[in-house]
PDB file of C-alpha atoms in Angstrom:
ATOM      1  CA  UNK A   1      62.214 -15.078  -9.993  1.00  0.00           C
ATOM      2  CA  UNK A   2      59.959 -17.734  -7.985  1.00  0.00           C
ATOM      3  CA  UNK A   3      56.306 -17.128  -9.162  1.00  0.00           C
ATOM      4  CA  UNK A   4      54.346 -16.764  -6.267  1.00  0.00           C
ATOM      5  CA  UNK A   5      51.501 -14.513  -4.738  1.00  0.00           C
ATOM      6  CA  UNK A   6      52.176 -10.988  -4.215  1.00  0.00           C
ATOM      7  CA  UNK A   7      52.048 -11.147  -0.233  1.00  0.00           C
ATOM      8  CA  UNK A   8      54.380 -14.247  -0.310  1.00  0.00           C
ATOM      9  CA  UNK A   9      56.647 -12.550  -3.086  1.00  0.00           C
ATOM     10  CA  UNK A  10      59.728 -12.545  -0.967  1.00  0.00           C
ATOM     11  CA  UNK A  11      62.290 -14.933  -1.388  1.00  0.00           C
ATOM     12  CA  UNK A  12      63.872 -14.726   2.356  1.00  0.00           C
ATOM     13  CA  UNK A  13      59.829 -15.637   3.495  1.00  0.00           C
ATOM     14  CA  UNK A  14      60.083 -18.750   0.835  1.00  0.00           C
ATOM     15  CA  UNK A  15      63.693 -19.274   3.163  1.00  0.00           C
ATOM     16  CA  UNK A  16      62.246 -18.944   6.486  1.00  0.00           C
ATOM     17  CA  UNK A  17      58.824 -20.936   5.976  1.00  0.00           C
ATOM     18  CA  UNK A  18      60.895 -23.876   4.079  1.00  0.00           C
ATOM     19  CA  UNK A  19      63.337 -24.051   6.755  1.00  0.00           C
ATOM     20  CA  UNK A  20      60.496 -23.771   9.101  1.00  0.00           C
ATOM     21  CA  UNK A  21      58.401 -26.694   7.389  1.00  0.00           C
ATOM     22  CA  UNK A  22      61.728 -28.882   7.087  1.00  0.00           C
ATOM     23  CA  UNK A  23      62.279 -28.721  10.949  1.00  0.00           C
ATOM     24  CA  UNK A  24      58.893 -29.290  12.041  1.00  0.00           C
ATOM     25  CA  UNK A  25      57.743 -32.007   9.020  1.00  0.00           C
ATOM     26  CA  UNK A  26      61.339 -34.252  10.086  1.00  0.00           C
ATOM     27  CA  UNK A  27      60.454 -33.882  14.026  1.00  0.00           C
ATOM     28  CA  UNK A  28      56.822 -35.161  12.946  1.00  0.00           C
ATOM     29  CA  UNK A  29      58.955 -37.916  11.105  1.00  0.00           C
ATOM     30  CA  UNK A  30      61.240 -38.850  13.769  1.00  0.00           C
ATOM     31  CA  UNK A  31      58.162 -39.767  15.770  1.00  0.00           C
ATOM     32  CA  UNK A  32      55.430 -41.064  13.773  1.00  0.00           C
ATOM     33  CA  UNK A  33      57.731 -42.116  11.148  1.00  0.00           C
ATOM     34  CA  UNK A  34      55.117 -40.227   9.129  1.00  0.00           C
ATOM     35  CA  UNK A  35      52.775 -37.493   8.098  1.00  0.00           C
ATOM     36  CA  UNK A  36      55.801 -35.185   7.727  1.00  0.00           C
ATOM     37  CA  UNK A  37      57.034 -36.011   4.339  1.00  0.00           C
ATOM     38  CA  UNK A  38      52.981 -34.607   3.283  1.00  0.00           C
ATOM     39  CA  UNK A  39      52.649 -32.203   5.473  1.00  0.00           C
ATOM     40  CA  UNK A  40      55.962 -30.854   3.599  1.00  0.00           C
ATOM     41  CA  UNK A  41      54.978 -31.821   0.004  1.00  0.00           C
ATOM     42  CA  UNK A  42      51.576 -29.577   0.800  1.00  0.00           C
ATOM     43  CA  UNK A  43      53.786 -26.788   2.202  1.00  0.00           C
ATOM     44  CA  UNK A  44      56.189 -26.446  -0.811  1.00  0.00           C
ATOM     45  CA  UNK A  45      53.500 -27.180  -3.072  1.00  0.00           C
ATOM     46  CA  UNK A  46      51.584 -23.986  -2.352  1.00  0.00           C
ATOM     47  CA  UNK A  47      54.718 -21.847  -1.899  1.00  0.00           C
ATOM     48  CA  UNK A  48      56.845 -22.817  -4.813  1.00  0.00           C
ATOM     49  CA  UNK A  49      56.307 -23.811  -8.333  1.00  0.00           C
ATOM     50  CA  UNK A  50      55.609 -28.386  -8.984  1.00  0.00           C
ATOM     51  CA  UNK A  51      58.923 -28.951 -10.078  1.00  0.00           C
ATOM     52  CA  UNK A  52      60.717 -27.092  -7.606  1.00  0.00           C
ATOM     53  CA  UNK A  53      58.622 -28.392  -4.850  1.00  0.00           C
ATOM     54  CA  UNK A  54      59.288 -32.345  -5.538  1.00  0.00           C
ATOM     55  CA  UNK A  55      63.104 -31.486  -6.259  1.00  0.00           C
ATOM     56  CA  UNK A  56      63.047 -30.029  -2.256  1.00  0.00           C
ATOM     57  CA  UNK A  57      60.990 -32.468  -1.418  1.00  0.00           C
ATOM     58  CA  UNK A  58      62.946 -35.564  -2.404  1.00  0.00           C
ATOM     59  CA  UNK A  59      65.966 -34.095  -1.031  1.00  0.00           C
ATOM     60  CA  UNK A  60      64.871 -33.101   2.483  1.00  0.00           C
ATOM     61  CA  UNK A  61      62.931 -36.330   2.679  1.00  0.00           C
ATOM     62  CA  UNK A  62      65.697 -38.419   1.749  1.00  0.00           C
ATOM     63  CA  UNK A  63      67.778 -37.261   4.054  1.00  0.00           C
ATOM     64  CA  UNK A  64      65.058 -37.159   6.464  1.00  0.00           C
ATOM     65  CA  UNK A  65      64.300 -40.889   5.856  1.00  0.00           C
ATOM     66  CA  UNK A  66      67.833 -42.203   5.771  1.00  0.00           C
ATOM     67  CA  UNK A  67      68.920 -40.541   8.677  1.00  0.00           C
ATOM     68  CA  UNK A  68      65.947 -42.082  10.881  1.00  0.00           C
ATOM     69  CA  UNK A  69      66.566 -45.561   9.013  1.00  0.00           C
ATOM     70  CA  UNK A  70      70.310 -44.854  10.291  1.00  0.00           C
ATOM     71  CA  UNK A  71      69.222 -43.996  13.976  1.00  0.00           C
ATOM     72  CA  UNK A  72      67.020 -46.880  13.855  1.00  0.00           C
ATOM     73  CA  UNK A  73      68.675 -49.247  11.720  1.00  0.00           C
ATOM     74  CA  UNK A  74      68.794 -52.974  14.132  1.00  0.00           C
ATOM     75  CA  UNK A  75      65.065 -52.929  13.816  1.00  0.00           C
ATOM     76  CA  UNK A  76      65.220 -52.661  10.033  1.00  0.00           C
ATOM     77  CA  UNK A  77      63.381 -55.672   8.591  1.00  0.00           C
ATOM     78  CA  UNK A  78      66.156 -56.742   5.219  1.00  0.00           C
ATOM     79  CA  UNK A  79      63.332 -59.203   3.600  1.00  0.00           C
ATOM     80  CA  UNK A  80      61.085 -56.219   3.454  1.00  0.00           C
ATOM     81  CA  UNK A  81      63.536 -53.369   1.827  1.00  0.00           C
ATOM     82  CA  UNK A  82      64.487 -56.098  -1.077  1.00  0.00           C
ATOM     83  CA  UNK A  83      61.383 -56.794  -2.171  1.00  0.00           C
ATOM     84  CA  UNK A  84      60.097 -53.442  -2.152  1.00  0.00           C
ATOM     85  CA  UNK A  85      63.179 -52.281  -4.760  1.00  0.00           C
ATOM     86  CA  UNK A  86      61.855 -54.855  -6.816  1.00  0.00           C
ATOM     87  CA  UNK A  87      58.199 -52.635  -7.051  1.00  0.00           C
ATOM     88  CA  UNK A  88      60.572 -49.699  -6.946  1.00  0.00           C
ATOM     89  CA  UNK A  89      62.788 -50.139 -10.119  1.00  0.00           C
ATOM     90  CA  UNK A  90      59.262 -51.149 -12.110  1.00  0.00           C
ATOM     91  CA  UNK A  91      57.667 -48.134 -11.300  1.00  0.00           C
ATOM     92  CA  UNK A  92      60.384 -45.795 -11.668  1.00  0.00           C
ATOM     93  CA  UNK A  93      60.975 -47.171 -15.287  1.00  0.00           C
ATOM     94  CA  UNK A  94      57.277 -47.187 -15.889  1.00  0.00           C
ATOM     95  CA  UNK A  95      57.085 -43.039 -15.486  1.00  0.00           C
ATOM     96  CA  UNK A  96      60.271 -42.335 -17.435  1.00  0.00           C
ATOM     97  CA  UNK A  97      58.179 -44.416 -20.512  1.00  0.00           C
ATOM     98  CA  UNK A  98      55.534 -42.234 -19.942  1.00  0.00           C
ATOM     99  CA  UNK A  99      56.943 -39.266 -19.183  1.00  0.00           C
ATOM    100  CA  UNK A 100      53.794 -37.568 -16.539  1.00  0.00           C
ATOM    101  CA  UNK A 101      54.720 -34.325 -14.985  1.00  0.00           C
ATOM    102  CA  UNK A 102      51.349 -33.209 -12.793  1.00  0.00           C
ATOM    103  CA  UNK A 103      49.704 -29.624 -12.478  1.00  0.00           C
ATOM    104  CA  UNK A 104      49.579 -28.319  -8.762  1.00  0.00           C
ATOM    105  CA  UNK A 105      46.126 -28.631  -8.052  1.00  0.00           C
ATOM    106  CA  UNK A 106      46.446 -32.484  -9.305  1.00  0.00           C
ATOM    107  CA  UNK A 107      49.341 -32.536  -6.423  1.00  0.00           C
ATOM    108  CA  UNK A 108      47.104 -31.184  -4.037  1.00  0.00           C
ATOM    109  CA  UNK A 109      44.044 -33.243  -4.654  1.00  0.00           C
ATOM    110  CA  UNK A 110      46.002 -36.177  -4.480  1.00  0.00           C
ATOM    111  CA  UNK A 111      48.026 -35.370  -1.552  1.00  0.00           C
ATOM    112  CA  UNK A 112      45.044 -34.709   0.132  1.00  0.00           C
ATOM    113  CA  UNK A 113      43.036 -38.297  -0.755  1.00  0.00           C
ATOM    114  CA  UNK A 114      45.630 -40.332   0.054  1.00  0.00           C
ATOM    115  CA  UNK A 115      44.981 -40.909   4.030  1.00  0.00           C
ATOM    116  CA  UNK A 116      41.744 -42.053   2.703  1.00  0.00           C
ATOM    117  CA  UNK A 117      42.648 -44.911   0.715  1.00  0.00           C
ATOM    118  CA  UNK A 118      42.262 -47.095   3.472  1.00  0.00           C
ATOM    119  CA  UNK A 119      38.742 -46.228   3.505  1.00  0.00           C
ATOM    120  CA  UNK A 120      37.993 -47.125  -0.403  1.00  0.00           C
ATOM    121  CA  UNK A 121      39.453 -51.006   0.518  1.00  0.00           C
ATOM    122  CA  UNK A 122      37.766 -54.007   1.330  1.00  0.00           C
ATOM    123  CA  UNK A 123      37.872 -54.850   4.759  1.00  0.00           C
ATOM    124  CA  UNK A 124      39.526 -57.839   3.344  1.00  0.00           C
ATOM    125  CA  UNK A 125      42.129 -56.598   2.062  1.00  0.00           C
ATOM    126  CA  UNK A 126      44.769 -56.765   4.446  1.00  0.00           C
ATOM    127  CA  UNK A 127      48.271 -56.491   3.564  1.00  0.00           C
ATOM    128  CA  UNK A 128      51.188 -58.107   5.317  1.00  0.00           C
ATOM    129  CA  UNK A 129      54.582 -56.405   3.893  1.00  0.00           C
ATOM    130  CA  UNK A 130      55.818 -59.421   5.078  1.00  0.00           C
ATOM    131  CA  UNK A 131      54.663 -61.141   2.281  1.00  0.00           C
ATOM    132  CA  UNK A 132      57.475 -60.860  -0.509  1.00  0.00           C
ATOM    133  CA  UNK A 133      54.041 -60.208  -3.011  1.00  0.00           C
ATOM    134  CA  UNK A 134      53.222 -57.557  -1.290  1.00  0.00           C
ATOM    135  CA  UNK A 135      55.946 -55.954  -0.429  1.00  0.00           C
ATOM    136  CA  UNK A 136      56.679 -55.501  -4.070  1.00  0.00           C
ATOM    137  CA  UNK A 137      53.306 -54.344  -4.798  1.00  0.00           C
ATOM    138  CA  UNK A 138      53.521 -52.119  -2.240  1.00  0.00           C
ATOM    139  CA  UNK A 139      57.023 -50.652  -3.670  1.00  0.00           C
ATOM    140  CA  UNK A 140      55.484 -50.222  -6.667  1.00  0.00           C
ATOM    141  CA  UNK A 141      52.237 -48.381  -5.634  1.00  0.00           C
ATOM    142  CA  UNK A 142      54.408 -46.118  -3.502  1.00  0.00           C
ATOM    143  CA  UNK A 143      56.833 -45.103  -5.474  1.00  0.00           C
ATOM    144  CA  UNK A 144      54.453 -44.561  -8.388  1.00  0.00           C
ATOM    145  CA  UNK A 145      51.971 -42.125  -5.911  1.00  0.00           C
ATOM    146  CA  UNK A 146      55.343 -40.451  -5.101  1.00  0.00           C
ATOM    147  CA  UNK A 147      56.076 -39.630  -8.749  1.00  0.00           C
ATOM    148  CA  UNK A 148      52.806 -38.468  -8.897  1.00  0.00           C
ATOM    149  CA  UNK A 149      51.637 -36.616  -5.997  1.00  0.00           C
ATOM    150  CA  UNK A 150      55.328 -36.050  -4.379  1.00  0.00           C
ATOM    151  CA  UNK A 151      54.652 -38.064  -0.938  1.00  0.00           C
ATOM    152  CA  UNK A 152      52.765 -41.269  -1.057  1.00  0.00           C
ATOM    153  CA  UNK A 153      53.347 -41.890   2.847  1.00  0.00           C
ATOM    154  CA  UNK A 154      49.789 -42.458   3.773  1.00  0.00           C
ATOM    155  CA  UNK A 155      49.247 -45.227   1.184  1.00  0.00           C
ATOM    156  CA  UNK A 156      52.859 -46.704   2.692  1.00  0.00           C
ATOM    157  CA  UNK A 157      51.809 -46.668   6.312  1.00  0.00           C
ATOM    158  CA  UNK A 158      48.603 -48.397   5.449  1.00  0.00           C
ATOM    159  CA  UNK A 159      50.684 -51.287   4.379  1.00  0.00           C
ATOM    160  CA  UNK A 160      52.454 -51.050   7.571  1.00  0.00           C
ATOM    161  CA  UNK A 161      49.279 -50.297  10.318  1.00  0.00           C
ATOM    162  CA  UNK A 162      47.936 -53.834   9.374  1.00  0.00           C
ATOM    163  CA  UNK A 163      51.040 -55.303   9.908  1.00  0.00           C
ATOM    164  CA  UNK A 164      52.066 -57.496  13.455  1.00  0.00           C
ATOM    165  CA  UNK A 165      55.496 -54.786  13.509  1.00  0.00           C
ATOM    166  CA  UNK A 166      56.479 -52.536  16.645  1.00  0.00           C
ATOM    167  CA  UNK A 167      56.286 -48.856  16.147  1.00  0.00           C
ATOM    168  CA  UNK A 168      60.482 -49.313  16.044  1.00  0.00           C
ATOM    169  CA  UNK A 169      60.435 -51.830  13.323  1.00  0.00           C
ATOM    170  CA  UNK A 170      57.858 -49.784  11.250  1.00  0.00           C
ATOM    171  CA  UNK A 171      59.651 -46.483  11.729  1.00  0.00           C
ATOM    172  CA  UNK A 172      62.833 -47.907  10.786  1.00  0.00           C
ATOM    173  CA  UNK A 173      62.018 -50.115   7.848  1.00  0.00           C
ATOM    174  CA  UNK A 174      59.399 -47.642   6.434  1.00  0.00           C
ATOM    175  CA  UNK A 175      61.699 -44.924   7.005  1.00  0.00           C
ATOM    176  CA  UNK A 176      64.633 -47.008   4.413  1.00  0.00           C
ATOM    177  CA  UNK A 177      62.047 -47.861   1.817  1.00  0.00           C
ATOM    178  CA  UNK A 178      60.438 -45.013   1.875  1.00  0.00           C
ATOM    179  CA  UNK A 179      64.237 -42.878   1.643  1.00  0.00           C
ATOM    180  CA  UNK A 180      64.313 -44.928  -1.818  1.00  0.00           C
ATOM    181  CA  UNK A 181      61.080 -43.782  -2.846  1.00  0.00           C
ATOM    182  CA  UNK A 182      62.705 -39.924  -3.040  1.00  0.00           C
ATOM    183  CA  UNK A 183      65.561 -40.515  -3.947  1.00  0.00           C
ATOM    184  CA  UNK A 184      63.551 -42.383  -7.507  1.00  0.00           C
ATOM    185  CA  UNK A 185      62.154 -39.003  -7.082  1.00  0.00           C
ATOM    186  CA  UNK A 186      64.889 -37.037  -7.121  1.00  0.00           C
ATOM    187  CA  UNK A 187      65.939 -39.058 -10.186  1.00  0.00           C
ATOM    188  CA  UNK A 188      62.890 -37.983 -12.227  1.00  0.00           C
ATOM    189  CA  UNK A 189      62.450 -34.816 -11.483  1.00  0.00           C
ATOM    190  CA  UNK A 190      65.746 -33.224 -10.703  1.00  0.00           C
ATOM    191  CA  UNK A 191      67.035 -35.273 -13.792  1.00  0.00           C
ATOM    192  CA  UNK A 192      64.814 -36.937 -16.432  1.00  0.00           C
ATOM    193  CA  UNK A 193      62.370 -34.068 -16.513  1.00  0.00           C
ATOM    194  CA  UNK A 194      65.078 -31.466 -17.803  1.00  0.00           C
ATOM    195  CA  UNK A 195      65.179 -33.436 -20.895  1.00  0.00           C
ATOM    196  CA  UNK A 196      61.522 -33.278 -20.944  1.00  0.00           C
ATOM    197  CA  UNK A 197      60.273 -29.501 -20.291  1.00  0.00           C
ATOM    198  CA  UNK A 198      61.858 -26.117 -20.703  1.00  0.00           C
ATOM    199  CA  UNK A 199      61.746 -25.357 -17.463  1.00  0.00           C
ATOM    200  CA  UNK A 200      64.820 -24.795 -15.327  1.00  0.00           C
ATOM    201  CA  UNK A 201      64.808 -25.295 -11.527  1.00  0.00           C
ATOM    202  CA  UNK A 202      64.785 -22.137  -9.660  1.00  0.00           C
ATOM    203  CA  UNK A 203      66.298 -22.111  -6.309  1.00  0.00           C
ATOM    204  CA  UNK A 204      69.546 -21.841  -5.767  1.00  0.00           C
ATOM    205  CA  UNK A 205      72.206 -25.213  -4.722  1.00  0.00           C
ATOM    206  CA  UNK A 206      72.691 -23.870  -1.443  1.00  0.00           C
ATOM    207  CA  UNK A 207      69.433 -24.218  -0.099  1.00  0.00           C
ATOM    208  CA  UNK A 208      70.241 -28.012   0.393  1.00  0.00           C
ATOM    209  CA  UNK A 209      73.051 -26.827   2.605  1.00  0.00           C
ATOM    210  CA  UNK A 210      70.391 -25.646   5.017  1.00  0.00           C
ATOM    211  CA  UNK A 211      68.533 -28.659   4.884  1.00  0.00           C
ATOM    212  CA  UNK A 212      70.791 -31.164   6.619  1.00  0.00           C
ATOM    213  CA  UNK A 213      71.320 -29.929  10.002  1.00  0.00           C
ATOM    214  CA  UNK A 214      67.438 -29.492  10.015  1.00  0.00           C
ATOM    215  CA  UNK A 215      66.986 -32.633   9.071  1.00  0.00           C
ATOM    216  CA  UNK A 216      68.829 -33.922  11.813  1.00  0.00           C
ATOM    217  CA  UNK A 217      68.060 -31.976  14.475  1.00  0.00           C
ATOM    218  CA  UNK A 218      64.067 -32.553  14.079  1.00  0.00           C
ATOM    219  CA  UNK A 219      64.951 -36.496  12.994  1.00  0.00           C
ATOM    220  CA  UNK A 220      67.061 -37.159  16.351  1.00  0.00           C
ATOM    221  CA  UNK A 221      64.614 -34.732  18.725  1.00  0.00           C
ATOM    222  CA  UNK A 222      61.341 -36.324  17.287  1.00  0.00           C
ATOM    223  CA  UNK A 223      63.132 -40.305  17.671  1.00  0.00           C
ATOM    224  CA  UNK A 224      63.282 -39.451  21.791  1.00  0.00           C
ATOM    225  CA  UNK A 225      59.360 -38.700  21.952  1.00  0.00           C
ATOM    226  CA  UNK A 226      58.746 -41.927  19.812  1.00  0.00           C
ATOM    227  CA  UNK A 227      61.073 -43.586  22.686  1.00  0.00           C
ATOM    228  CA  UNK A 228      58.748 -42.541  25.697  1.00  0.00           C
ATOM    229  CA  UNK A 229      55.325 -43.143  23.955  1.00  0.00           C
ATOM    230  CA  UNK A 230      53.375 -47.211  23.643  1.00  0.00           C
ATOM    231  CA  UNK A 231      52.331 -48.430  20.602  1.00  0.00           C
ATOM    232  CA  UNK A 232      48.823 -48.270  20.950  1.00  0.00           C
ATOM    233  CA  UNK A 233      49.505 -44.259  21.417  1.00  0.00           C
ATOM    234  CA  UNK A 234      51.346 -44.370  18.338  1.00  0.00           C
ATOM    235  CA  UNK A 235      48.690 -45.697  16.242  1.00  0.00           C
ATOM    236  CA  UNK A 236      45.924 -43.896  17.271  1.00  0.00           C
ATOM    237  CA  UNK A 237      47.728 -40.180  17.018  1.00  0.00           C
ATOM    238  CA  UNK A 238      49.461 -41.458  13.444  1.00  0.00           C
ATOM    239  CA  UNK A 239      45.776 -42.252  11.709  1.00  0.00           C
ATOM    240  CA  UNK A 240      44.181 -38.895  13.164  1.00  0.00           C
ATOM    241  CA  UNK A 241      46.997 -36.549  11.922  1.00  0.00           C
ATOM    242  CA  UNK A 242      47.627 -38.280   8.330  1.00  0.00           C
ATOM    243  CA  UNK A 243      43.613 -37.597   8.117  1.00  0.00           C
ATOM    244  CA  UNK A 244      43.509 -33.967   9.486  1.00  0.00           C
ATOM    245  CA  UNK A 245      46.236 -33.246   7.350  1.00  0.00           C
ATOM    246  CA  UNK A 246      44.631 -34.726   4.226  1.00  0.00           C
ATOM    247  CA  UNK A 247      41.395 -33.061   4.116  1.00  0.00           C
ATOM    248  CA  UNK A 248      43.243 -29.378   4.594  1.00  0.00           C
ATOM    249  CA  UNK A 249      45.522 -29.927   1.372  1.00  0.00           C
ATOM    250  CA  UNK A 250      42.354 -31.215  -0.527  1.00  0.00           C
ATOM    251  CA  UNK A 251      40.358 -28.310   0.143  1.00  0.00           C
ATOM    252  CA  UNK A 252      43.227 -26.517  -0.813  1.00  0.00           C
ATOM    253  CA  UNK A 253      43.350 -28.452  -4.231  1.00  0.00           C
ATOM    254  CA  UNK A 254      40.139 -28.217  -4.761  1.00  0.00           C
ATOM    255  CA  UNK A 255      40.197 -24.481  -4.471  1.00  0.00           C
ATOM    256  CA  UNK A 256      43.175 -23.812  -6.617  1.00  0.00           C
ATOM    257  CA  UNK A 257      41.492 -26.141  -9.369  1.00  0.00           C
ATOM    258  CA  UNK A 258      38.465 -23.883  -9.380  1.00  0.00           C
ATOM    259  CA  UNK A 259      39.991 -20.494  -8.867  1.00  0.00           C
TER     260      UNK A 259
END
């Protein structure tokens, strides 16, 4: 039985508004190449219980993120993706040593302070993922916030939006490296963690059934839209959602933490 407040206790509602959140978070993908995968994280986060929620998570979002890397995959920049497994692999063996499973006000909060980041850097500090250095770094940081918060695609795209990269090339690339990102997810949580905690997944197999054609139908719709807009539109609409949506999930942190 899913714990969950008494007007949301129904699990065909948990159906419907995941399915829902799916669609709408991989259309918001398939454009921006972004903003979905938190918009979902915050979704499931509220509705279903942490572990639950990041096992969903990585699997919608990896199939989210391959698929678009697949639709996209000629402008996928090679140098970038090896590199960033490098940061990957460290940071993926750095959290099974340590063994950190979050509370979901912690998820929240940090969902919700990640479009910020940019803001607590240096005007300086600009990173090129073209650098091998920093694409490494930047697979490491990512993938760590992932493990941590379950989506870590605001931190990712700021390593991207100061980057000399089409909106085609970011989409594409981003879209592969971050893909890798859940599925190190999907490692810890739908595997690792059982040998951690007592506590057993509750949703049933099938519900990944439903997530595929989702997945592609909001990917492929979403990758037209991202075919008729310029980059400088692309920019400008990608920072003011990944903010909007930040502040709403840290208020909502905020107020779970306190409740």
């Amino acid at each position: 039985q899913l714990s969950l407040p008494v007007f949301m206790d129904s699990f065909m509602f948990v159906i419907i508004t995941v399915c829902l959140a799916v669609l709408g978070t991989s259309f918001i993908s398939g454009v921006f190449g972004m903003a979905g995968g938190i918009i979902l994280m915050g979704v499931l986060s509220i509705l279903l219980p942490v572990r639950d929620a990041f096992v969903i998570h990585g699997a919608a979002q990896l199939l989210s993120n391959i698929s678009r890397a697949w639709m996209t995959r000629q402008h996928i920049i090679w140098s970038i993706v090896a590199w960033f497994l490098i940061g990957w692999a460290l940071a993926l063996l750095g959290f099974y040593l340590i063994s950190y499973f979050p509370e979901k006000a912690v998820v929240l909060i940090a969902l919700g302070l990640m479009p910020w980041i940019g803001f607590a850097l240096p005007d300086s500090f600009q990173p090129n993922i073209r650098s091998p250095v920093m694409a490494a770094l930047c697979g490491f940081l990512v993938t760590t916030f992932q493990m941590f918060a379950g989506a870590s695609g605001p931190l990712l795209d700021y390593f991207y939006l100061t980057s000399n990269m089409t909106r085609h090339e970011i989409v594409s690339t981003k879209a592969f490296t971050q893909g890798v990102g859940h599925f190190a997810k999907l490692i810890y949580y739908g595997i690792i963690v059982s040998t951690l905690v007592e506590t057993e997944l509750t949703f049933p197999f099938w519900w990944f059934l439903l997530l595929l054609p989702l997945v592609l139908l909001g990917t492929s719709t979403g990758k037209v839209l991202l075919d008729r807009m310029s980059d400088q539109h692309f920019m400008n609409i990608a920072r003011w959602l990944t903010r909007s949506v930040g502040v709403l999930l840290a208020m909502n942190g905020i107020y779970l933490l306190f409740a």
